[in-house]
Amino acid sequence: MTHPFKAVGLSYKTAPLAIRELIALDEPACRRFLDTLHQQLGLSDLLVLSTCNRTEIYYAAERDQSPAIIEALGQLKGVEDISNYYEYFHVRNSCDEAARHLFEVAMGLDAQVVGDLQISNQVKQAYQWSADADAAGPFLHRLLHSVFFTNKRVQQETSFRDGAASTSYAAVELVEELTTDVANPRVLVVGLGEIGADVCRHLAGNKNFADVTICNRTRSKAELLAAECEGLKVIDFENLSEALRESDVVISSIARDTPYFTVDLVERLEVLSYKFFIDLSVPRSIEAEVENVPGVLLYNIDSIQSRATAAVERRLAAVPQVRSIIEETLAGLDEWSREMMVGPVIQKIKGALEHLRQEELDRYQKKVSPEEAKRLDDITKSLMQKVLKQHVLQLKAACKRDEADQLIDVLNDLFDLERQQATA
């Protein structure tokens, strides 16, 4: 594609959890970072995507700006030695590579749990932030709408989204496995962001979990979810300690910069048998050393593996079909981007022809009657449009043959477009 679109970022494929959580961005941070990249670095077509599995920045610039972007990210997160982490970042400096990667991310091809639906919603949210910041140009608008259209096709035409193989589902499946020998396991979910809320929905729909308690700093959010999912109990955040003591499983997706569940807090629970802690947060909300407390077993997001095997197998089988749909869309996007390149040339040709037409009309304006002048105007205008149409068709055909540059040079010389523009 003929556009300076690029990407830089890291994901679970290139960086461990400890590195990912170091630079993870919440919504306010994403919005601040967008503003920094747009206003201070002058980048356009910006998209900042930060999830538990990745932090990636998509942008348009003639030259590679990844070092400056990584440095700005380090400043935002207070990481003074960010250069020490360059090896974890993947740079994509070609438009084709960056756009294809975004498609694969948004479709769930690049997710830990293949086909994960959550990532498509996160891409939509990131796009909204870009639009709000006026940091999305024509190319990004077209690209993201192509992504959403492709997502719809994948949903309708393939089995790639069959089943419930999401991160939240995988977490619930792990809980089900861990509590096989526990009669009526008591589950506590703390933090009701997107993943936490999805976990609750899966728990509410699972007959093996009849005793589920939810807790959020904002109680109204918990009450809305409880109204949606029958059977969930709500407690105030201030009463969390008692609920922790009574629970067999604690699932945390609290959004904060430092762990909420510390060794000291967990030790005070005086665990008598086994208690399972599952941390779905990035940065982690449960201190890693908690697993050293007797009776406590800790699982973080990197230990959540794909457990919906049947759904995953169907999705893997559909991957070639998904990639084929992506390639179809990319081919259309490529054709559009090439036509965008010749758009200014078409306007110059139109201006040059109109200039010639007006010059000739001016020569005869005073020699003919108003009716004849009107007829001349109509005839020359029609002739100009036919000539312009022929050149437009030739330019579009040249775009498809990847020969637009040569034809543009010929047309520039033929119509003396540079001089015409200078004297316009």
Tab-separated table of C-alpha atoms in Angstrom:
chain	number	residue	atom	x	y	z
A	1	MET	CA	0.000	0.000	0.000
A	2	THR	CA	1.215	3.491	-0.814
A	3	HIS	CA	0.886	5.055	2.606
A	4	PRO	CA	3.480	5.723	5.351
A	5	PHE	CA	1.525	3.694	7.945
A	6	LYS	CA	3.680	1.960	10.570
A	7	ALA	CA	3.459	0.188	13.927
A	8	VAL	CA	5.591	-0.416	16.990
A	9	GLY	CA	4.738	-2.391	20.098
A	10	LEU	CA	5.164	-5.465	22.205
A	11	SER	CA	2.884	-8.365	23.050
A	12	TYR	CA	2.783	-11.613	24.986
A	13	LYS	CA	4.740	-13.114	22.070
A	14	THR	CA	7.738	-10.827	22.594
A	15	ALA	CA	7.584	-9.789	26.258
A	16	PRO	CA	6.840	-11.518	29.575
A	17	LEU	CA	4.113	-10.272	31.888
A	18	ALA	CA	6.580	-8.315	34.056
A	19	ILE	CA	7.568	-6.181	31.040
A	20	ARG	CA	4.042	-5.823	29.682
A	21	GLU	CA	2.641	-4.588	32.974
A	22	LEU	CA	5.495	-2.081	33.265
A	23	ILE	CA	4.241	-0.117	30.258
A	24	ALA	CA	0.526	-1.015	30.202
A	25	LEU	CA	-1.759	2.010	29.724
A	26	ASP	CA	-5.225	2.560	31.122
A	27	GLU	CA	-7.764	4.752	29.326
A	28	PRO	CA	-6.596	8.142	30.722
A	29	ALA	CA	-2.976	7.233	29.945
A	30	CYS	CA	-3.897	6.139	26.402
A	31	ARG	CA	-5.635	9.462	25.813
A	32	ARG	CA	-2.657	11.443	27.191
A	33	PHE	CA	-0.257	9.419	25.065
A	34	LEU	CA	-2.340	10.019	21.936
A	35	ASP	CA	-2.164	13.749	22.593
A	36	THR	CA	1.617	13.610	23.119
A	37	LEU	CA	2.233	11.670	19.916
A	38	HIS	CA	-0.116	13.880	17.914
A	39	GLN	CA	0.821	17.297	19.267
A	40	GLN	CA	4.500	16.925	20.201
A	41	LEU	CA	5.743	14.357	17.676
A	42	GLY	CA	3.382	15.464	14.905
A	43	LEU	CA	2.200	11.941	14.103
A	44	SER	CA	-1.099	11.248	12.363
A	45	ASP	CA	-3.378	8.237	11.789
A	46	LEU	CA	-2.713	7.299	15.411
A	47	LEU	CA	-4.059	4.280	17.250
A	48	VAL	CA	-2.889	3.365	20.766
A	49	LEU	CA	-3.932	-0.148	21.767
A	50	SER	CA	-3.080	-1.343	25.277
A	51	THR	CA	-4.485	-4.576	26.736
A	52	CYS	CA	-3.279	-7.239	29.134
A	53	ASN	CA	-1.512	-8.932	26.222
A	54	ARG	CA	-0.094	-6.024	24.219
A	55	THR	CA	0.759	-2.340	23.992
A	56	GLU	CA	0.969	-1.246	20.356
A	57	ILE	CA	1.083	2.112	18.611
A	58	TYR	CA	0.023	2.523	14.982
A	59	TYR	CA	0.894	5.778	13.222
A	60	ALA	CA	1.698	7.474	9.919
A	61	ALA	CA	5.068	9.135	9.289
A	62	GLU	CA	7.518	9.207	6.399
A	63	ARG	CA	10.383	7.997	8.606
A	64	ASP	CA	10.571	5.412	11.381
A	65	GLN	CA	9.547	7.135	14.622
A	66	SER	CA	9.645	4.059	16.865
A	67	PRO	CA	12.626	5.233	19.029
A	68	ALA	CA	10.868	8.541	19.767
A	69	ILE	CA	7.581	6.740	20.484
A	70	ILE	CA	9.238	4.285	22.874
A	71	GLU	CA	11.043	7.134	24.635
A	72	ALA	CA	7.764	9.053	25.005
A	73	LEU	CA	6.158	5.899	26.399
A	74	GLY	CA	8.978	5.577	28.939
A	75	GLN	CA	8.491	9.185	30.029
A	76	LEU	CA	4.746	8.690	30.406
A	77	LYS	CA	5.218	5.567	32.543
A	78	GLY	CA	8.192	6.926	34.502
A	79	VAL	CA	10.562	4.265	33.129
A	80	GLU	CA	13.905	6.045	32.920
A	81	ASP	CA	15.800	3.152	31.312
A	82	ILE	CA	13.229	2.366	28.641
A	83	SER	CA	16.036	1.872	26.098
A	84	ASN	CA	16.924	-1.313	27.965
A	85	TYR	CA	13.604	-2.777	26.814
A	86	TYR	CA	13.958	-2.048	23.086
A	87	GLU	CA	14.540	-5.753	22.372
A	88	TYR	CA	10.969	-6.548	23.424
A	89	PHE	CA	9.442	-4.178	20.856
A	90	HIS	CA	8.547	-5.229	17.329
A	91	VAL	CA	8.789	-2.522	14.658
A	92	ARG	CA	6.689	-2.738	11.481
A	93	ASN	CA	7.788	-0.046	9.043
A	94	SER	CA	5.838	-1.072	5.938
A	95	CYS	CA	2.187	-0.186	5.487
A	96	ASP	CA	1.309	-3.699	4.330
A	97	GLU	CA	2.915	-5.315	7.378
A	98	ALA	CA	1.419	-2.874	9.895
A	99	ALA	CA	-2.087	-3.026	8.395
A	100	ARG	CA	-2.063	-6.823	8.127
A	101	HIS	CA	-0.940	-7.100	11.756
A	102	LEU	CA	-3.774	-4.830	12.907
A	103	PHE	CA	-6.262	-7.010	11.037
A	104	GLU	CA	-4.860	-10.149	12.666
A	105	VAL	CA	-4.958	-8.536	16.104
A	106	ALA	CA	-8.532	-7.276	15.674
A	107	MET	CA	-9.793	-10.622	14.341
A	108	GLY	CA	-8.237	-12.505	17.274
A	109	LEU	CA	-5.680	-14.385	15.154
A	110	ASP	CA	-2.882	-12.933	17.274
A	111	ALA	CA	-4.633	-13.473	20.628
A	112	GLN	CA	-3.524	-15.849	23.391
A	113	VAL	CA	-6.937	-17.475	23.106
A	114	VAL	CA	-7.454	-17.657	19.343
A	115	GLY	CA	-10.553	-15.805	18.221
A	116	ASP	CA	-10.892	-13.876	21.486
A	117	LEU	CA	-13.839	-11.509	21.010
A	118	GLN	CA	-12.634	-9.000	23.598
A	119	ILE	CA	-9.820	-7.693	21.424
A	120	SER	CA	-12.179	-6.505	18.662
A	121	ASN	CA	-14.047	-4.396	21.224
A	122	GLN	CA	-10.754	-3.041	22.534
A	123	VAL	CA	-9.726	-2.019	19.009
A	124	LYS	CA	-13.064	-0.210	18.587
A	125	GLN	CA	-12.476	1.610	21.856
A	126	ALA	CA	-8.941	2.617	20.837
A	127	TYR	CA	-10.303	3.929	17.530
A	128	GLN	CA	-12.892	6.015	19.392
A	129	TRP	CA	-10.133	7.582	21.479
A	130	SER	CA	-8.231	8.468	18.284
A	131	ALA	CA	-11.331	10.019	16.761
A	132	ASP	CA	-11.983	11.985	19.962
A	133	ALA	CA	-8.411	13.320	19.865
A	134	ASP	CA	-8.716	14.226	16.154
A	135	ALA	CA	-5.710	11.954	15.586
A	136	ALA	CA	-7.352	9.679	12.993
A	137	GLY	CA	-6.789	10.708	9.380
A	138	PRO	CA	-8.551	9.461	6.224
A	139	PHE	CA	-6.349	6.373	5.979
A	140	LEU	CA	-6.985	5.210	9.563
A	141	HIS	CA	-10.719	5.845	9.195
A	142	ARG	CA	-10.820	3.704	6.049
A	143	LEU	CA	-8.577	1.050	7.596
A	144	LEU	CA	-10.627	0.669	10.781
A	145	HIS	CA	-13.938	0.570	8.942
A	146	SER	CA	-12.417	-2.145	6.741
A	147	VAL	CA	-11.407	-3.997	9.910
A	148	PHE	CA	-14.941	-3.800	11.312
A	149	PHE	CA	-16.446	-4.949	8.002
A	150	THR	CA	-14.029	-7.884	7.907
A	151	ASN	CA	-14.896	-8.764	11.484
A	152	LYS	CA	-18.560	-8.927	10.494
A	153	ARG	CA	-17.746	-11.202	7.547
A	154	VAL	CA	-15.697	-13.498	9.764
A	155	GLN	CA	-18.609	-13.690	12.192
A	156	GLN	CA	-21.123	-14.493	9.467
A	157	GLU	CA	-19.108	-16.643	7.058
A	158	THR	CA	-16.823	-18.768	9.240
A	159	SER	CA	-16.820	-20.886	12.405
A	160	PHE	CA	-13.936	-18.832	13.797
A	161	ARG	CA	-16.105	-17.306	16.509
A	162	ASP	CA	-17.952	-20.495	17.466
A	163	GLY	CA	-17.803	-21.450	21.130
A	164	ALA	CA	-16.629	-19.294	24.017
A	165	ALA	CA	-12.855	-19.495	23.870
A	166	SER	CA	-12.071	-16.113	25.442
A	167	THR	CA	-9.638	-15.223	28.220
A	168	SER	CA	-12.533	-14.863	30.637
A	169	TYR	CA	-13.970	-18.223	29.612
A	170	ALA	CA	-10.539	-19.813	29.990
A	171	ALA	CA	-10.346	-18.401	33.518
A	172	VAL	CA	-13.720	-19.903	34.437
A	173	GLU	CA	-12.711	-23.217	32.917
A	174	LEU	CA	-9.575	-23.174	35.099
A	175	VAL	CA	-11.715	-22.478	38.184
A	176	GLU	CA	-13.939	-25.400	37.228
A	177	GLU	CA	-10.913	-27.673	37.012
A	178	LEU	CA	-9.406	-26.450	40.298
A	179	THR	CA	-12.640	-26.931	42.254
A	180	THR	CA	-13.583	-30.355	40.920
A	181	ASP	CA	-13.378	-31.834	44.417
A	182	VAL	CA	-14.923	-28.827	46.191
A	183	ALA	CA	-18.628	-29.086	46.988
A	184	ASN	CA	-20.412	-25.820	46.080
A	185	PRO	CA	-17.232	-23.740	45.649
A	186	ARG	CA	-17.441	-20.155	46.865
A	187	VAL	CA	-16.096	-17.756	44.239
A	188	LEU	CA	-15.268	-14.090	44.762
A	189	VAL	CA	-14.680	-11.763	41.796
A	190	VAL	CA	-13.010	-8.441	42.623
A	191	GLY	CA	-12.883	-5.726	39.967
A	192	LEU	CA	-15.543	-5.559	37.271
A	193	GLY	CA	-13.814	-4.183	34.220
A	194	GLU	CA	-14.405	-5.789	30.833
A	195	ILE	CA	-12.695	-9.096	31.656
A	196	GLY	CA	-14.012	-9.239	35.241
A	197	ALA	CA	-17.583	-8.636	34.054
A	198	ASP	CA	-17.237	-11.323	31.373
A	199	VAL	CA	-15.959	-13.777	33.983
A	200	CYS	CA	-19.073	-13.083	36.053
A	201	ARG	CA	-21.328	-13.706	33.062
A	202	HIS	CA	-19.674	-17.060	32.419
A	203	LEU	CA	-19.891	-17.986	36.110
A	204	ALA	CA	-23.565	-17.032	36.248
A	205	GLY	CA	-24.263	-19.281	33.281
A	206	ASN	CA	-22.419	-22.252	34.785
A	207	LYS	CA	-24.499	-24.565	36.997
A	208	ASN	CA	-21.354	-25.609	38.901
A	209	PHE	CA	-21.093	-22.186	40.529
A	210	ALA	CA	-24.093	-21.291	42.650
A	211	ASP	CA	-22.202	-19.216	45.224
A	212	VAL	CA	-20.618	-16.265	43.434
A	213	THR	CA	-19.919	-12.926	45.123
A	214	ILE	CA	-18.838	-9.810	43.245
A	215	CYS	CA	-17.144	-6.679	44.521
A	216	ASN	CA	-16.199	-3.401	42.906
A	217	ARG	CA	-15.025	-0.037	44.265
A	218	THR	CA	-18.111	1.498	42.657
A	219	ARG	CA	-20.977	-0.552	44.074
A	220	SER	CA	-23.477	0.665	41.466
A	221	LYS	CA	-21.464	-1.078	38.753
A	222	ALA	CA	-21.632	-4.339	40.689
A	223	GLU	CA	-25.375	-3.936	41.226
A	224	LEU	CA	-25.974	-3.414	37.498
A	225	LEU	CA	-24.048	-6.592	36.711
A	226	ALA	CA	-25.920	-8.520	39.417
A	227	ALA	CA	-29.193	-7.361	37.893
A	228	GLU	CA	-28.008	-8.646	34.524
A	229	CYS	CA	-26.698	-11.976	35.863
A	230	GLU	CA	-29.114	-13.756	38.163
A	231	GLY	CA	-27.664	-15.259	41.339
A	232	LEU	CA	-24.675	-12.993	41.895
A	233	LYS	CA	-24.260	-11.526	45.394
A	234	VAL	CA	-22.863	-8.017	45.863
A	235	ILE	CA	-20.692	-6.808	48.735
A	236	ASP	CA	-19.170	-3.403	49.472
A	237	PHE	CA	-15.440	-2.968	48.920
A	238	GLU	CA	-15.112	-2.109	52.611
A	239	ASN	CA	-16.335	-5.630	53.489
A	240	LEU	CA	-13.865	-7.394	51.229
A	241	SER	CA	-11.761	-8.951	54.020
A	242	GLU	CA	-14.575	-11.136	55.346
A	243	ALA	CA	-15.494	-12.295	51.837
A	244	LEU	CA	-11.844	-13.185	51.174
A	245	ARG	CA	-11.767	-15.444	54.239
A	246	GLU	CA	-14.903	-17.274	53.168
A	247	SER	CA	-14.010	-17.772	49.490
A	248	ASP	CA	-12.394	-20.844	47.943
A	249	VAL	CA	-11.474	-18.947	44.767
A	250	VAL	CA	-10.568	-15.269	44.407
A	251	ILE	CA	-10.506	-13.830	40.875
A	252	SER	CA	-9.006	-10.365	40.664
A	253	SER	CA	-9.130	-7.963	37.732
A	254	ILE	CA	-8.550	-4.763	39.694
A	255	ALA	CA	-7.054	-1.943	37.605
A	256	ARG	CA	-4.256	-0.284	39.579
A	257	ASP	CA	-0.523	0.370	39.272
A	258	THR	CA	0.525	-1.683	42.307
A	259	PRO	CA	-0.757	-5.005	43.717
A	260	TYR	CA	-3.779	-4.770	45.971
A	261	PHE	CA	-3.490	-8.310	47.349
A	262	THR	CA	-0.166	-8.277	49.181
A	263	VAL	CA	1.536	-11.061	51.117
A	264	ASP	CA	0.653	-9.301	54.369
A	265	LEU	CA	-3.044	-9.101	53.466
A	266	VAL	CA	-3.243	-12.760	52.387
A	267	GLU	CA	-1.325	-14.009	55.442
A	268	ARG	CA	-3.935	-12.356	57.666
A	269	LEU	CA	-6.621	-14.529	56.052
A	270	GLU	CA	-5.203	-17.531	57.952
A	271	VAL	CA	-5.816	-20.024	55.137
A	272	LEU	CA	-6.679	-23.404	56.678
A	273	SER	CA	-7.067	-25.481	53.521
A	274	TYR	CA	-6.516	-24.442	49.915
A	275	LYS	CA	-7.399	-21.052	48.483
A	276	PHE	CA	-6.985	-20.282	44.793
A	277	PHE	CA	-6.063	-16.795	43.593
A	278	ILE	CA	-6.406	-15.965	39.882
A	279	ASP	CA	-4.952	-12.654	38.732
A	280	LEU	CA	-6.353	-11.339	35.433
A	281	SER	CA	-4.929	-7.835	35.849
A	282	VAL	CA	-2.103	-6.111	33.986
A	283	PRO	CA	-0.324	-4.653	35.910
A	284	ARG	CA	-0.763	-7.512	38.389
A	285	SER	CA	-3.121	-6.878	41.275
A	286	ILE	CA	-1.871	-9.856	43.316
A	287	GLU	CA	1.702	-9.793	44.597
A	288	ALA	CA	3.724	-12.644	43.073
A	289	GLU	CA	5.069	-13.646	46.490
A	290	VAL	CA	1.523	-14.489	47.616
A	291	GLU	CA	2.082	-17.968	46.202
A	292	ASN	CA	4.556	-18.561	49.050
A	293	VAL	CA	1.790	-18.274	51.661
A	294	PRO	CA	0.907	-21.807	52.893
A	295	GLY	CA	-2.307	-23.103	51.361
A	296	VAL	CA	-2.418	-20.484	48.599
A	297	LEU	CA	-2.152	-21.334	44.907
A	298	LEU	CA	-1.692	-18.384	42.536
A	299	TYR	CA	-2.332	-18.223	38.787
A	300	ASN	CA	-1.593	-15.079	36.720
A	301	ILE	CA	-2.846	-14.202	33.264
A	302	ASP	CA	0.092	-15.897	31.527
A	303	SER	CA	-0.858	-19.193	33.152
A	304	ILE	CA	-4.403	-19.037	31.739
A	305	GLN	CA	-4.223	-21.374	28.769
A	306	SER	CA	-6.813	-22.215	26.175
A	307	ARG	CA	-9.289	-24.624	27.793
A	308	ALA	CA	-12.174	-24.553	25.375
A	309	THR	CA	-10.457	-27.172	23.221
A	310	ALA	CA	-13.368	-28.018	20.926
A	311	ALA	CA	-14.044	-24.345	20.178
A	312	VAL	CA	-10.345	-23.664	19.659
A	313	GLU	CA	-10.015	-26.598	17.251
A	314	ARG	CA	-12.929	-25.304	15.179
A	315	ARG	CA	-11.417	-21.852	15.200
A	316	LEU	CA	-7.994	-23.105	14.163
A	317	ALA	CA	-9.593	-24.995	11.291
A	318	ALA	CA	-11.245	-21.737	10.160
A	319	VAL	CA	-7.999	-19.701	10.271
A	320	PRO	CA	-7.198	-20.148	6.532
A	321	GLN	CA	-10.680	-18.884	5.656
A	322	VAL	CA	-10.230	-15.887	7.979
A	323	ARG	CA	-6.860	-15.067	6.409
A	324	SER	CA	-8.417	-15.301	2.948
A	325	ILE	CA	-11.098	-12.758	3.941
A	326	ILE	CA	-8.399	-10.466	5.365
A	327	GLU	CA	-6.407	-10.664	2.125
A	328	GLU	CA	-9.513	-9.783	0.092
A	329	THR	CA	-10.090	-6.729	2.258
A	330	LEU	CA	-6.419	-5.707	2.132
A	331	ALA	CA	-6.476	-5.942	-1.668
A	332	GLY	CA	-9.427	-3.530	-1.760
A	333	LEU	CA	-7.684	-1.235	0.727
A	334	ASP	CA	-4.549	-1.312	-1.401
A	335	GLU	CA	-6.514	-0.304	-4.500
A	336	TRP	CA	-8.162	2.526	-2.565
A	337	SER	CA	-4.823	3.805	-1.216
A	338	ARG	CA	-3.347	3.858	-4.727
A	339	GLU	CA	-6.334	5.781	-6.050
A	340	MET	CA	-5.920	8.214	-3.149
A	341	MET	CA	-2.366	8.825	-4.396
A	342	VAL	CA	-3.580	9.909	-7.856
A	343	GLY	CA	-6.480	11.990	-6.524
A	344	PRO	CA	-4.441	15.240	-6.365
A	345	VAL	CA	-3.156	14.625	-9.920
A	346	ILE	CA	-6.704	14.226	-11.211
A	347	GLN	CA	-7.647	17.526	-9.584
A	348	LYS	CA	-4.615	19.208	-11.207
A	349	ILE	CA	-5.571	17.854	-14.645
A	350	LYS	CA	-9.133	19.022	-14.134
A	351	GLY	CA	-7.830	22.487	-13.190
A	352	ALA	CA	-5.496	22.600	-16.196
A	353	LEU	CA	-8.262	21.608	-18.621
A	354	GLU	CA	-10.679	24.093	-17.102
A	355	HIS	CA	-8.037	26.833	-17.432
A	356	LEU	CA	-7.593	26.041	-21.145
A	357	ARG	CA	-11.344	25.899	-21.649
A	358	GLN	CA	-11.902	29.287	-20.040
A	359	GLU	CA	-9.081	30.834	-22.108
A	360	GLU	CA	-10.711	29.664	-25.335
A	361	LEU	CA	-14.183	30.741	-24.251
A	362	ASP	CA	-12.890	34.204	-23.382
A	363	ARG	CA	-11.613	34.594	-26.971
A	364	TYR	CA	-15.094	34.165	-28.430
A	365	GLN	CA	-17.227	35.569	-25.597
A	366	LYS	CA	-17.705	38.984	-27.244
A	367	LYS	CA	-18.082	37.616	-30.803
A	368	VAL	CA	-21.154	35.452	-30.267
A	369	SER	CA	-24.673	35.841	-28.922
A	370	PRO	CA	-25.559	34.779	-25.348
A	371	GLU	CA	-27.308	31.683	-26.736
A	372	GLU	CA	-24.231	30.691	-28.757
A	373	ALA	CA	-21.981	31.396	-25.749
A	374	LYS	CA	-24.128	29.061	-23.644
A	375	ARG	CA	-23.912	26.385	-26.347
A	376	LEU	CA	-20.111	26.746	-26.526
A	377	ASP	CA	-19.874	26.486	-22.752
A	378	ASP	CA	-21.910	23.263	-22.707
A	379	ILE	CA	-19.982	21.712	-25.617
A	380	THR	CA	-16.522	22.495	-24.208
A	381	LYS	CA	-17.513	21.386	-20.732
A	382	SER	CA	-18.779	18.048	-22.083
A	383	LEU	CA	-15.599	17.619	-24.126
A	384	MET	CA	-13.442	18.381	-21.089
A	385	GLN	CA	-15.300	15.821	-18.971
A	386	LYS	CA	-14.778	13.122	-21.626
A	387	VAL	CA	-11.051	13.871	-21.819
A	388	LEU	CA	-10.792	13.896	-18.003
A	389	LYS	CA	-12.717	10.630	-17.693
A	390	GLN	CA	-10.311	8.918	-20.078
A	391	HIS	CA	-7.283	10.036	-18.062
A	392	VAL	CA	-8.940	9.011	-14.779
A	393	LEU	CA	-9.605	5.532	-16.156
A	394	GLN	CA	-5.992	5.291	-17.364
A	395	LEU	CA	-4.680	6.386	-13.962
A	396	LYS	CA	-6.836	3.854	-12.102
A	397	ALA	CA	-5.737	1.097	-14.453
A	398	ALA	CA	-2.112	2.140	-13.940
A	399	CYS	CA	-2.659	1.933	-10.170
A	400	LYS	CA	-3.744	-1.686	-10.491
A	401	ARG	CA	-0.646	-2.428	-12.602
A	402	ASP	CA	1.532	-0.584	-10.064
A	403	GLU	CA	2.565	1.837	-12.850
A	404	ALA	CA	0.884	5.007	-11.564
A	405	ASP	CA	4.189	6.811	-10.896
A	406	GLN	CA	5.250	6.626	-14.549
A	407	LEU	CA	1.892	7.820	-15.857
A	408	ILE	CA	1.790	10.661	-13.334
A	409	ASP	CA	5.166	11.877	-14.634
A	410	VAL	CA	3.888	11.768	-18.236
A	411	LEU	CA	0.714	13.674	-17.355
A	412	ASN	CA	2.693	16.259	-15.370
A	413	ASP	CA	4.794	16.972	-18.470
A	414	LEU	CA	1.845	16.799	-20.877
A	415	PHE	CA	-0.305	19.304	-18.998
A	416	ASP	CA	2.591	21.210	-17.392
A	417	LEU	CA	0.837	20.667	-14.056
A	418	GLU	CA	3.606	22.086	-11.874
A	419	ARG	CA	3.465	25.429	-13.723
A	420	GLN	CA	-0.316	25.400	-13.724
A	421	GLN	CA	-0.333	24.901	-9.952
A	422	ALA	CA	2.203	27.676	-9.415
A	423	THR	CA	0.198	30.198	-11.431
A	424	ALA	CA	-3.205	29.138	-10.082
